Short mmCIF file of C-alpha atoms in Angstrom, two decimals:
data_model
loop_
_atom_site.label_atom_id
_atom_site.label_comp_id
_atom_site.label_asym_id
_atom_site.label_seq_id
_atom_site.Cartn_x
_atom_site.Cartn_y
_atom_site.Cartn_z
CA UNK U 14 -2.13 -21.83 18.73
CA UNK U 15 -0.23 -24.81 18.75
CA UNK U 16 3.64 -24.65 16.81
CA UNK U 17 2.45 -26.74 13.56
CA UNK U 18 -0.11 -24.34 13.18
CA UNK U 19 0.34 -21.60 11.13
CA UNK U 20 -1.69 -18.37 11.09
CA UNK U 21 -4.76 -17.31 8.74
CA UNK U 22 -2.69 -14.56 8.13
CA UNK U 23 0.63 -16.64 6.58
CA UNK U 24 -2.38 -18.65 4.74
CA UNK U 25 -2.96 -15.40 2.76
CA UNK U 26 0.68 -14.59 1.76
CA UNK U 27 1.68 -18.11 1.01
CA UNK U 28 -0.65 -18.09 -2.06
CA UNK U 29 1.33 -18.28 -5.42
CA UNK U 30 4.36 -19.66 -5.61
CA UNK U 31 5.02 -21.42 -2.56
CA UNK U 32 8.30 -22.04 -0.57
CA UNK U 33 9.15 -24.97 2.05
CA UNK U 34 8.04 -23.08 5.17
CA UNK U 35 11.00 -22.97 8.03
CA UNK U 36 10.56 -24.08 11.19
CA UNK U 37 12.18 -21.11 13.29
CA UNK U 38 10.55 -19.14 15.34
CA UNK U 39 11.06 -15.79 16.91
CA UNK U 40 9.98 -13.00 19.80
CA UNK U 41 9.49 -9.49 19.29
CA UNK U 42 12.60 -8.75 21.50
CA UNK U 43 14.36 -11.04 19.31
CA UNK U 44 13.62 -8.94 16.25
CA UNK U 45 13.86 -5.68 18.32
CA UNK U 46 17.60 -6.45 19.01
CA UNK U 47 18.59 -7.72 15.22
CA UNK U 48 16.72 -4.66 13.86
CA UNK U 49 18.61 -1.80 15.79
CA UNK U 50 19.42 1.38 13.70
CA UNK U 51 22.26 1.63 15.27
CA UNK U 52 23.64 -1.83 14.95
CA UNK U 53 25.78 -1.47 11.17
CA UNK U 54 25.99 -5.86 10.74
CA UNK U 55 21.55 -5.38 11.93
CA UNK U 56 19.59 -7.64 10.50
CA UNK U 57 17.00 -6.07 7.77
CA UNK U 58 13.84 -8.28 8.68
CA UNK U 59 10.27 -6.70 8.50
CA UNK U 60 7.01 -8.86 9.24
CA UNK U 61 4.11 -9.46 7.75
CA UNK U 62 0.74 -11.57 9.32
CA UNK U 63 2.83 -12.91 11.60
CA UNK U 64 5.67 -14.15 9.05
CA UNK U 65 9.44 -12.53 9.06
CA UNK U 66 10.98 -12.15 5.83
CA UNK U 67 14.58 -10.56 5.30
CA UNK U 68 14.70 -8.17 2.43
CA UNK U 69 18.24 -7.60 2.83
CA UNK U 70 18.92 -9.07 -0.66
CA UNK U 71 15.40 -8.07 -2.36
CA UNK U 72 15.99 -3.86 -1.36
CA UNK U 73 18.11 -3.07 -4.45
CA UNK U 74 15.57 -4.63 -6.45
CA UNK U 75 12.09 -3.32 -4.95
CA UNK U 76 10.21 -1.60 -7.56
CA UNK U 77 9.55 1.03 -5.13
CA UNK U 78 12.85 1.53 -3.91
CA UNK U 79 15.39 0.36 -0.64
CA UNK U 80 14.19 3.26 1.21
CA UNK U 81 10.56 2.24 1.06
CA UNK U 82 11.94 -1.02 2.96
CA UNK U 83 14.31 -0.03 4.72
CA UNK U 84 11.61 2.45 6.67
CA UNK U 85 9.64 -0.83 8.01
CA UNK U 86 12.50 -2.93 9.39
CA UNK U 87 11.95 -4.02 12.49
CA UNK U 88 8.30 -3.43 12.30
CA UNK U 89 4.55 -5.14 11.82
CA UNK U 90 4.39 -3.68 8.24
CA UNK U 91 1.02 -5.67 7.02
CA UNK U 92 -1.39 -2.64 6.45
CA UNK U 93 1.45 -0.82 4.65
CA UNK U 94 2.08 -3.55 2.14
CA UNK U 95 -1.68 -4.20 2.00
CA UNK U 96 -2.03 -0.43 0.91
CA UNK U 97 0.36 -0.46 -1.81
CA UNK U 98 0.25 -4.03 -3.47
CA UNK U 99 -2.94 -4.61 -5.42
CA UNK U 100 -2.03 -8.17 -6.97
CA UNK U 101 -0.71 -10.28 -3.99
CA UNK U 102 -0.22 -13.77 -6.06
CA UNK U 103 2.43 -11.67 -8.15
CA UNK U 104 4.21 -10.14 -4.92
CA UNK U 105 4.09 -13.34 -3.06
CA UNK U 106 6.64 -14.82 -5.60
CA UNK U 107 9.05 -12.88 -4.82
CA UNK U 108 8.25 -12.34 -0.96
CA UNK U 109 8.42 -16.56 -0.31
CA UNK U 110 12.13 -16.89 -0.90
CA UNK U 111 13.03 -13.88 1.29
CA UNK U 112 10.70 -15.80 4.20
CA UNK U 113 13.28 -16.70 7.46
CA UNK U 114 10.92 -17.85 10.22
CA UNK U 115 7.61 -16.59 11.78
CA UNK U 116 6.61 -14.99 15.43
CA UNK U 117 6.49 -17.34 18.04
CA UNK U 118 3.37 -18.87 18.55
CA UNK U 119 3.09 -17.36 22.46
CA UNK U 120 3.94 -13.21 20.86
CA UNK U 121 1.49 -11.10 19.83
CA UNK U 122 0.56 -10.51 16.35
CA UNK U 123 1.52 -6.45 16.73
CA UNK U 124 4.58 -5.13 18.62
CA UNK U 125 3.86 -4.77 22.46
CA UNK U 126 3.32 -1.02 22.22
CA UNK U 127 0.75 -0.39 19.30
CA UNK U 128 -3.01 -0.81 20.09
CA UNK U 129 -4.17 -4.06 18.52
CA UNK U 130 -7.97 -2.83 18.83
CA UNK U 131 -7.37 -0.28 16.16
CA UNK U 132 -5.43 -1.83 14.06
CA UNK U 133 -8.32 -4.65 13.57
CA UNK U 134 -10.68 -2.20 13.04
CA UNK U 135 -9.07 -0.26 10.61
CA UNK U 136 -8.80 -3.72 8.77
CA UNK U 137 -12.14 -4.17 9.44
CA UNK U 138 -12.74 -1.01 7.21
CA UNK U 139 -10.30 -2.00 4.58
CA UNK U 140 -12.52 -4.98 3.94
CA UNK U 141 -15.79 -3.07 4.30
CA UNK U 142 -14.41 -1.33 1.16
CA UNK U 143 -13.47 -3.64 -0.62
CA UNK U 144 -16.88 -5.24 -0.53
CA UNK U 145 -18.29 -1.86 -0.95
CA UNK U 146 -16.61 -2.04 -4.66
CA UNK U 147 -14.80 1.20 -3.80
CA UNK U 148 -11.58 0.31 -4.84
CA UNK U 149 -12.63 -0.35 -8.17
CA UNK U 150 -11.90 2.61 -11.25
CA UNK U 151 -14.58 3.94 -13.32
CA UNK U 152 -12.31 4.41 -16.46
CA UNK U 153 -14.19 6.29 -18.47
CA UNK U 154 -14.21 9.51 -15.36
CA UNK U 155 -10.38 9.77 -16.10
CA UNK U 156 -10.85 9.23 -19.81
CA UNK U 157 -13.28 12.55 -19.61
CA UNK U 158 -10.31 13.97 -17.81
CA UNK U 159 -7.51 13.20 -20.07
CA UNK U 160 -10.15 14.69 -22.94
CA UNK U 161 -10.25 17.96 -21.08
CA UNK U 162 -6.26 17.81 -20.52
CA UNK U 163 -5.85 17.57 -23.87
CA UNK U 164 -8.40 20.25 -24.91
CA UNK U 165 -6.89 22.85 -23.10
CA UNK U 166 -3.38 22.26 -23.74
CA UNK U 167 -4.60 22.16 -27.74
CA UNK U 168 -6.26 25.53 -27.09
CA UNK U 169 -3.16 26.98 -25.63
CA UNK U 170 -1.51 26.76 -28.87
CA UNK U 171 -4.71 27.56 -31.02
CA UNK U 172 -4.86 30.84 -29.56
CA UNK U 173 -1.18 31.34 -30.47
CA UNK U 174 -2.06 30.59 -34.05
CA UNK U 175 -5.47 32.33 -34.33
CA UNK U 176 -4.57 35.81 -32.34
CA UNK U 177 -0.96 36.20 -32.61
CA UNK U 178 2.03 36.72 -30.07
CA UNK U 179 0.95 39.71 -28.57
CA UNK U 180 0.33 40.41 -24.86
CA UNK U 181 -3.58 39.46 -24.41
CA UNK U 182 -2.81 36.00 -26.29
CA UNK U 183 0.42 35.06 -24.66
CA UNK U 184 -1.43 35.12 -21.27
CA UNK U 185 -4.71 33.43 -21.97
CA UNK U 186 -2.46 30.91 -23.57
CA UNK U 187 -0.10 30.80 -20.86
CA UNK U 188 -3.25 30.39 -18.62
CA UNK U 189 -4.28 27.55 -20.70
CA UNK U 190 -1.25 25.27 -20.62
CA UNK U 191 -0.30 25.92 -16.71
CA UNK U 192 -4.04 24.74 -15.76
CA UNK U 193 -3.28 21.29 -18.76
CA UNK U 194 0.24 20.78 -16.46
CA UNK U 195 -1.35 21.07 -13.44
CA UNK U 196 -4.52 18.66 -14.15
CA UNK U 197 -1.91 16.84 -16.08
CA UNK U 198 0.31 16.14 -12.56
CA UNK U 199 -3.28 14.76 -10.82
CA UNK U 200 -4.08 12.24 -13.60
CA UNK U 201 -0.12 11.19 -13.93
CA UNK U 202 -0.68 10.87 -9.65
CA UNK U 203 -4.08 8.58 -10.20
CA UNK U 204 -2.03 6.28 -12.89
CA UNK U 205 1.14 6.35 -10.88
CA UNK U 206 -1.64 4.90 -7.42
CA UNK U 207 -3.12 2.01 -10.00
CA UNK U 208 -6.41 3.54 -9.67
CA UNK U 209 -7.31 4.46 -13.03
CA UNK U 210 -7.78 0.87 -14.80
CA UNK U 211 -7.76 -2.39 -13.39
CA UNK U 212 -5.20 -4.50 -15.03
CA UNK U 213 -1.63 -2.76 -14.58
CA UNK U 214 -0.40 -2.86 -17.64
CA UNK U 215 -2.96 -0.11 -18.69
CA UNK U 216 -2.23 2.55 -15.95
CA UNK U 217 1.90 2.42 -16.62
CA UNK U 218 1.29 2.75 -20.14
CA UNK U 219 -1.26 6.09 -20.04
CA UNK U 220 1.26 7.16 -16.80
CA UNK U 221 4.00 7.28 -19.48
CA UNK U 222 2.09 9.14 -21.94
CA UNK U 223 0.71 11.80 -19.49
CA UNK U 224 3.72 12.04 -17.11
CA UNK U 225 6.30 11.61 -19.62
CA UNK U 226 4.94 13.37 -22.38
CA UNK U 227 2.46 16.06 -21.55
CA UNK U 228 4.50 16.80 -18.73
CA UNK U 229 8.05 15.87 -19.89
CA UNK U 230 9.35 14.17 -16.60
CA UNK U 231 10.11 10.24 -16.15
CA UNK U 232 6.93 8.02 -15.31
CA UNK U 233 9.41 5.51 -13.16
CA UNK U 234 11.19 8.68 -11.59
CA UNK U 235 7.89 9.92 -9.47
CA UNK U 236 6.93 6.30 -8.75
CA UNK U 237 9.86 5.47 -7.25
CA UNK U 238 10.10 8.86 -4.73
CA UNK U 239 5.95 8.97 -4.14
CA UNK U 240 6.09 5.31 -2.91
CA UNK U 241 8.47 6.55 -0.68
CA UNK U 242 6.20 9.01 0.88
CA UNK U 243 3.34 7.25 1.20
CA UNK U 244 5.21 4.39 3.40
CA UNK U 245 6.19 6.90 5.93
CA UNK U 246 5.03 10.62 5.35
CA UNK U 247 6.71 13.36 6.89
CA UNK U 248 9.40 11.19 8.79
CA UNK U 249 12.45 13.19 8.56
CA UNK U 250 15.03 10.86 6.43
CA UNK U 251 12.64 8.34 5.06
CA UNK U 252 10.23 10.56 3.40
CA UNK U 253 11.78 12.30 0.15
CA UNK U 254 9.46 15.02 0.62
CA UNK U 255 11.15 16.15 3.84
CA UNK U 256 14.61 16.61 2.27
CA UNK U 257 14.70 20.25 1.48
CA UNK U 258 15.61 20.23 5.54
CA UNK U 259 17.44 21.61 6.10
CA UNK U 260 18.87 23.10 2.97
CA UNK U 261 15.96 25.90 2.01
CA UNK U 262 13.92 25.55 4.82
CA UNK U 263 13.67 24.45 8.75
CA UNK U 264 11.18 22.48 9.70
CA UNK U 265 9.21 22.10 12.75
CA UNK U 266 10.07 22.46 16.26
CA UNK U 267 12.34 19.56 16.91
CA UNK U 268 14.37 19.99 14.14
CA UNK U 269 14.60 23.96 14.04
CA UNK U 270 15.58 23.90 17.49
CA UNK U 271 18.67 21.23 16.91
CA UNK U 272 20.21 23.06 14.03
CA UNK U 273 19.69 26.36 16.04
CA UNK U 274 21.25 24.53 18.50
CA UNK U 275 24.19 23.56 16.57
CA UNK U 276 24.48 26.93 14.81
CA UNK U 277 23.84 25.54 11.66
CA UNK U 278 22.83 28.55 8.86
CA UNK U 279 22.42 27.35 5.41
CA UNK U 280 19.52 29.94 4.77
CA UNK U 281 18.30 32.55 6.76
CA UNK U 282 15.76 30.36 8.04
CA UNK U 283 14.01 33.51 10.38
CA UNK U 284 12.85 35.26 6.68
CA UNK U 285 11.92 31.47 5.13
CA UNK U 286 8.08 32.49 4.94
CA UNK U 287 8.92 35.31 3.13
CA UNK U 288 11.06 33.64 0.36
CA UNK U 289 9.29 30.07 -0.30
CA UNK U 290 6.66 31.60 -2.87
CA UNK U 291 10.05 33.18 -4.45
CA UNK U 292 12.52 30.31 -3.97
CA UNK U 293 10.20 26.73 -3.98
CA UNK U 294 8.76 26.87 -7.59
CA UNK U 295 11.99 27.79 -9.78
CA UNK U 296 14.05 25.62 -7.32
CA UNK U 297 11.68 22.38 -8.27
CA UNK U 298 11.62 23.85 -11.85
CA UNK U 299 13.52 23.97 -13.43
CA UNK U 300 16.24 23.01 -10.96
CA UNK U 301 15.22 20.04 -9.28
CA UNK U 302 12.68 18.85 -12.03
CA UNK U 303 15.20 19.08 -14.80
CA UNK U 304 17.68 17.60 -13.06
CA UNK U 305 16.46 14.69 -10.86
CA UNK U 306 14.38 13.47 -13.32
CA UNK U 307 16.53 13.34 -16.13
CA UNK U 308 19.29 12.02 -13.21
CA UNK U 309 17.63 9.13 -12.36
CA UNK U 310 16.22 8.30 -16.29
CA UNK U 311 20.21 7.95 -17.15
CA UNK U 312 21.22 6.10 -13.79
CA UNK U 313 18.51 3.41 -14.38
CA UNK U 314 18.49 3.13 -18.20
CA UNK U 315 15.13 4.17 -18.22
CA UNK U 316 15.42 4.56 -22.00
CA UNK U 317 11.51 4.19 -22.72
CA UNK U 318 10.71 7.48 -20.24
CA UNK U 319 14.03 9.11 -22.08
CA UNK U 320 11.89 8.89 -25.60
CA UNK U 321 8.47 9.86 -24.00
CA UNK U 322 10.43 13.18 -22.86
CA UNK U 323 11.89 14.19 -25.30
CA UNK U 324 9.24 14.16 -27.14
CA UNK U 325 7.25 16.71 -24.59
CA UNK U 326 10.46 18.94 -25.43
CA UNK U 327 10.26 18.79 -29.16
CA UNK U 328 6.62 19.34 -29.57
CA UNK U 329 6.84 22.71 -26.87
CA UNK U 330 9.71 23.91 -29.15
CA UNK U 331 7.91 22.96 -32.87
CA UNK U 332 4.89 24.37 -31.55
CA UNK U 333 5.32 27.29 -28.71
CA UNK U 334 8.87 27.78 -29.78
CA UNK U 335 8.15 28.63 -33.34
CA UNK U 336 5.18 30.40 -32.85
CA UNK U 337 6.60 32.22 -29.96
CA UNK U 338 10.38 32.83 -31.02
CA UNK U 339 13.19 31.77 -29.00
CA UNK U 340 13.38 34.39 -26.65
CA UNK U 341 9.63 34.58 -25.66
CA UNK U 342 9.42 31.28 -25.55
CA UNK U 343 12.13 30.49 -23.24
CA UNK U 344 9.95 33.10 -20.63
CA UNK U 345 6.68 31.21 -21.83
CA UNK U 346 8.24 27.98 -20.97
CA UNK U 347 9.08 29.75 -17.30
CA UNK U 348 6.12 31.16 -16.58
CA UNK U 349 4.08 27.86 -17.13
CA UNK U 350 6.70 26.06 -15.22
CA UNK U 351 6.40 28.53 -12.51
CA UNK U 352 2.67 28.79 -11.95
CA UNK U 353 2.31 24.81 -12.33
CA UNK U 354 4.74 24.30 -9.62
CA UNK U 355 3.07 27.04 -7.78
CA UNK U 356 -0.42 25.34 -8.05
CA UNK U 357 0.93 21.74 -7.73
CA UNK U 358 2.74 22.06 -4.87
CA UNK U 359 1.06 24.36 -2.63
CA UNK U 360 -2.30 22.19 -3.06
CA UNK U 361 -1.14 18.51 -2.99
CA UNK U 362 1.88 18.94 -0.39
CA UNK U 363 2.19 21.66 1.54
CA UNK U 364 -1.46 23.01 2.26
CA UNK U 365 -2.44 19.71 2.97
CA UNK U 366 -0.22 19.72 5.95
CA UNK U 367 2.30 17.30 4.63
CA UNK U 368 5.85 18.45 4.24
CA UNK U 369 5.70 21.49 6.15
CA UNK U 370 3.72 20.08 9.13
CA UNK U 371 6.89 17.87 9.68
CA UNK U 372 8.24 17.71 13.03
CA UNK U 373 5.16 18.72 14.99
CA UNK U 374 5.10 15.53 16.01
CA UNK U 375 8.58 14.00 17.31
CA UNK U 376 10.46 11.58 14.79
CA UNK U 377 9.97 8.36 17.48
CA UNK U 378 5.79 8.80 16.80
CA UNK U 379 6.51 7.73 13.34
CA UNK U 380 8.78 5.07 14.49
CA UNK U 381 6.06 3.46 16.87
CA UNK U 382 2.68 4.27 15.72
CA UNK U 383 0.36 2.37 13.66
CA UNK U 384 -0.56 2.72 10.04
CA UNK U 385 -4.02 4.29 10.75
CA UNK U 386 -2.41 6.86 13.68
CA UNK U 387 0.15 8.32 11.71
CA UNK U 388 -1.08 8.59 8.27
CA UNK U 389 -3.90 10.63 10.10
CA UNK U 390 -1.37 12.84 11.85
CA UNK U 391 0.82 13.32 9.19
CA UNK U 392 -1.71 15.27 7.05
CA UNK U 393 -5.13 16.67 7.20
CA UNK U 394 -8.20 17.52 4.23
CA UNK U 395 -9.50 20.59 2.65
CA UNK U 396 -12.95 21.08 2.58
CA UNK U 397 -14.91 19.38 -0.11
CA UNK U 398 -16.87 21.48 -3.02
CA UNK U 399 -16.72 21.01 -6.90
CA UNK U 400 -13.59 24.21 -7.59
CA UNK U 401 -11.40 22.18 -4.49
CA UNK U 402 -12.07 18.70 -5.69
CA UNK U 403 -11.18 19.59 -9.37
CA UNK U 404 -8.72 22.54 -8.53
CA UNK U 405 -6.45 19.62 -6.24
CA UNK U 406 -7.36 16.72 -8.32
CA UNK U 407 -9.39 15.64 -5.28
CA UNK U 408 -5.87 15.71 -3.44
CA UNK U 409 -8.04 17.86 -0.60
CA UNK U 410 -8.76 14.67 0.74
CA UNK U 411 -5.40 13.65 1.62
CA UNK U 412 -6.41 11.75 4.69
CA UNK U 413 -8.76 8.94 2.58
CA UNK U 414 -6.19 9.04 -0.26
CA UNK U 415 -2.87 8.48 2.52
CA UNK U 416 -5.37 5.31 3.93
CA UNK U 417 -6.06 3.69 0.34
CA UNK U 418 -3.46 4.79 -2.02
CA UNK U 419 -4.76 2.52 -4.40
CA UNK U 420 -8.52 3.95 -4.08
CA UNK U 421 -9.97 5.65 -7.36
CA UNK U 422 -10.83 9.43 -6.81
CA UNK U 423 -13.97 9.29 -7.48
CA UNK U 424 -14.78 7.33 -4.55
CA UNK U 425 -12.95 9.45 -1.45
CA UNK U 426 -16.06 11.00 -0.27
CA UNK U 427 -18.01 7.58 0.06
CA UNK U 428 -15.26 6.80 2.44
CA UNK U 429 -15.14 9.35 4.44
CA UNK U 430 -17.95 8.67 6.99
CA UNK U 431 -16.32 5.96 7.87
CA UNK U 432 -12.71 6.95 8.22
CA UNK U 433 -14.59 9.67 10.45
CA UNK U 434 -16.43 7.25 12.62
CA UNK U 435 -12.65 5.29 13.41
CA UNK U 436 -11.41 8.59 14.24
CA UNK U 437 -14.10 8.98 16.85
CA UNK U 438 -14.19 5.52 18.57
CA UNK U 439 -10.40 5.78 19.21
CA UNK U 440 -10.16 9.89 19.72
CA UNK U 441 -8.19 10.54 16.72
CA UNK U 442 -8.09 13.96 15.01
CA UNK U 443 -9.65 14.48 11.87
CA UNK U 444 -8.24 17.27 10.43
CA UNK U 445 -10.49 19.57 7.82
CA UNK U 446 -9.95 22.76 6.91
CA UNK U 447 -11.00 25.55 4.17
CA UNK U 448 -8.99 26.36 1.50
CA UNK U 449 -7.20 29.31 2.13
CA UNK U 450 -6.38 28.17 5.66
CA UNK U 451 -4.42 25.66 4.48
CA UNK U 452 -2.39 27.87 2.27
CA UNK U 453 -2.36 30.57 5.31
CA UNK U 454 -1.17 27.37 7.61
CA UNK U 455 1.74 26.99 5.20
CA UNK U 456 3.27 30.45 5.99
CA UNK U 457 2.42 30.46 10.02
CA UNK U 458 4.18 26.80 10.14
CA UNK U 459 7.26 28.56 8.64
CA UNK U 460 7.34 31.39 10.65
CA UNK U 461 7.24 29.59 13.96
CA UNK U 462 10.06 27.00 12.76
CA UNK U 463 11.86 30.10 11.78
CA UNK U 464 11.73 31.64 14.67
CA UNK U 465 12.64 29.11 17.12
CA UNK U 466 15.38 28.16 14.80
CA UNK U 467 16.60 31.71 15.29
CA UNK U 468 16.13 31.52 19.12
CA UNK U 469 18.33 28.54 19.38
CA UNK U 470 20.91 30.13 17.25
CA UNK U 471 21.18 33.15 19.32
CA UNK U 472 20.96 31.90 22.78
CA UNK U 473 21.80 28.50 23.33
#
């Protein structure tokens, strides 16, 4: 390729709102060197198809947050930006004036050390379905499920009204509204991916209603720290969903082994399998929940979430509340907060071998791998039947889902024959496993970082 050609690749992400294109070229040592961690004045320059942009000034102002940047600096990041932005005209306006130079027309498109094979096959796939239409939403599925969110939380309160406050009612109710939450936080999680309407505007408005007020927590709040985990899951620092390492529990064999190491104790980390069904749901509710949430909804004037929750909060207390009294319903309120987190958590994080499955690998994989590699590593799938696919909000297939964010739910199992067949060519694991394995694998993954943690503490 000669210098005054440009690639196909900078083609597609000039479209929009073009900006004079400079003439300044650069090497992947080049980049390397500017990008270092450990450099404080580094430069903060990802690349996409083959262009550099520097995102230095852009990071406070990314929708999805500086972190979600800042985790791709230095780095090819074209399959991860592919993944998460669905209208590219509208990004490119703001991605042309950040635009410093491109790669030298003698370096490769990848960095040196990932397999450029794969990574044109997996965009090989991405295209296959697109044509395949799989990325587009049939609405009217997550209308039906919005209708049966609504039914049951309405029936949790009819049964209040209809058969009193006594024991037999105050469960079955209790049973009602913690399955609503729970089905509630997978439809807020399709609106929050895009992949419930087509045009934008639609899925942030129903993501306000159903995450704000069914489930009383800020809309912008869980966009902002899922985005984060989906750009690098399970890498200790950049994923949010690894930060309760080590403050509640150890994690992995790496990590357990340095704070043992450095006789660090915050918990006793050798029991941790035996408190996290005790300790993880009322920490993240109300604790964390409450909190973070209404933390962040103050910090970034997020006045239009504010309203949406407190109006979840005044209809529980004009509704539960007063049927309920303020004592029971302050243990009602619990209890539902308690087994949704229980539900929520266990199925779409931690069974699924995300946060707990952190460290198996070492931190420099994430660093170095391709999209495809470590978004396969970094979680595995439950097996497929109608209770797992409904009961997980068809979160059991993690692995499809962690490819194509944006992909409707409807549509992971058409994909999966595929993703399956890429695994194979390249020898890629494809994890699957049954139900209660997963949850099982949650408490063995524990144990064993416990217990090395506790080794290193007493013997190095």
């Amino acid at each position: 390729m000669s210098p005054q050609e440009k690639p196909e690749g900078a083609a597609a992400l000039s479209q929009g709102a073009r900006a004079p294109f400079p003439r300044r070229f650069f090497t992947w040592d080049e980049i390397r060197v500017r990008t270092r961690p450990e450099d404080p004045e580094r430069e903060m320059w990802l690349v996409l198809e083959r262009r550099v942009y520097d995102v230095r000034r852009f990071r406070d102002r990314h929708p999805g947050g500086s972190r979600i940047l800042l985790s791709h600096v230095g780095q090819e990041a074209t399959d991860a930006f592919a993944a998460f932005h669905g209208n590219k005209t509208l990004v490119n306006m703001f991605l042309n004036p950040l635009l410093v130079g491109e790669l030298a027309p003698d370096q490769p498109t990848f960095e040196p050390s990932k397999n450029e094979s794969l990574i044109m096959d997996f965009r090989e796939l991405c295209t296959t379905v697109e044509k395949m239409g799989l990325m587009k939403p049939n609405s009217f599925y997550f209308l039906a499920l919005l209708f049966h969110i609504l039914l049951l939380d309405v029936a949790s309160w009819l049964i209040l009204i209809y058969f009193g406050t006594s024991l037999l009612p105050f469960v079955a109710s209790l049973g009602l509204l913690t399955i609503a939450q729970v089905q509630a936080a997978w439809l807020q999680h399709d609106l929050g991916h895009l992949s419930v309407f087509e045009k934008t505007k639609w899925n942030h408005l129903l993501h306000q209603f159903v995450m704000c007020h069914l489930i009383g927590a800020s809309a912008k709040w869980w966009t902002l720290l899922h985005s984060q985990h989906h750009a690098k899951p399970n890498c200790f620092t950049k994923d949010p969903d690894t930060d309760i390492h080590p403050f509640l529990f150890t994690l992995g064999k790496s990590l357990s082994v340095e704070l043992g190491t450095k006789k660090i104790k915050y918990m006793p980390y050798n029991y941790q399998h035996r408190y996290f069904f005790v300790t993880m749901p009322p920490l993240l509710f109300p604790a964390f929940f409450h909190f973070h949430t209404f933390y962040i909804v103050f910090k970034k004037k997020l006045w239009v979430d504010l309203a949406w929750q407190l109006s979840c909060f005044i209809r529980l207390f004009l509704v539960q509340g007063y049927l309920l009294g303020p004592k029971n319903f302050l243990l009602y309120y619990f209890l539902f907060r308690y087994y949704a987190t229980h539900c929520s958590t266990n199925t779409s994080r931690d069974c699924l071998g995300r946060t707990l499955s952190i460290c198996k690998l070492n931190y420099y994989f994430f660093e170095t791998a391709i999209y495809f590699s470590f978004q396969l590593q970094a979680t595995c799938n439950v097996h497929q039947s109608y209770f797992n696919d409904w009961f997980t909000g068809h979160l059991n297939f993690q692995i499809e889902h962690h490819l194509f964010p944006r992909m409707p739910r409807h549509n992971f199992w058409k994909v999966t024959p595929l993703v399956k067949s890429l695994c194979h060519k390249y020898g890629i694991e494809y994890k699957c496993k049954p139900l209660l394995t997963a949850f099982a694998d949650i408490l063995h993954s524990l144990k064993d970082s416990g217990e090395l943690w506790l080794d290193a503490y007493l013997h190095k």
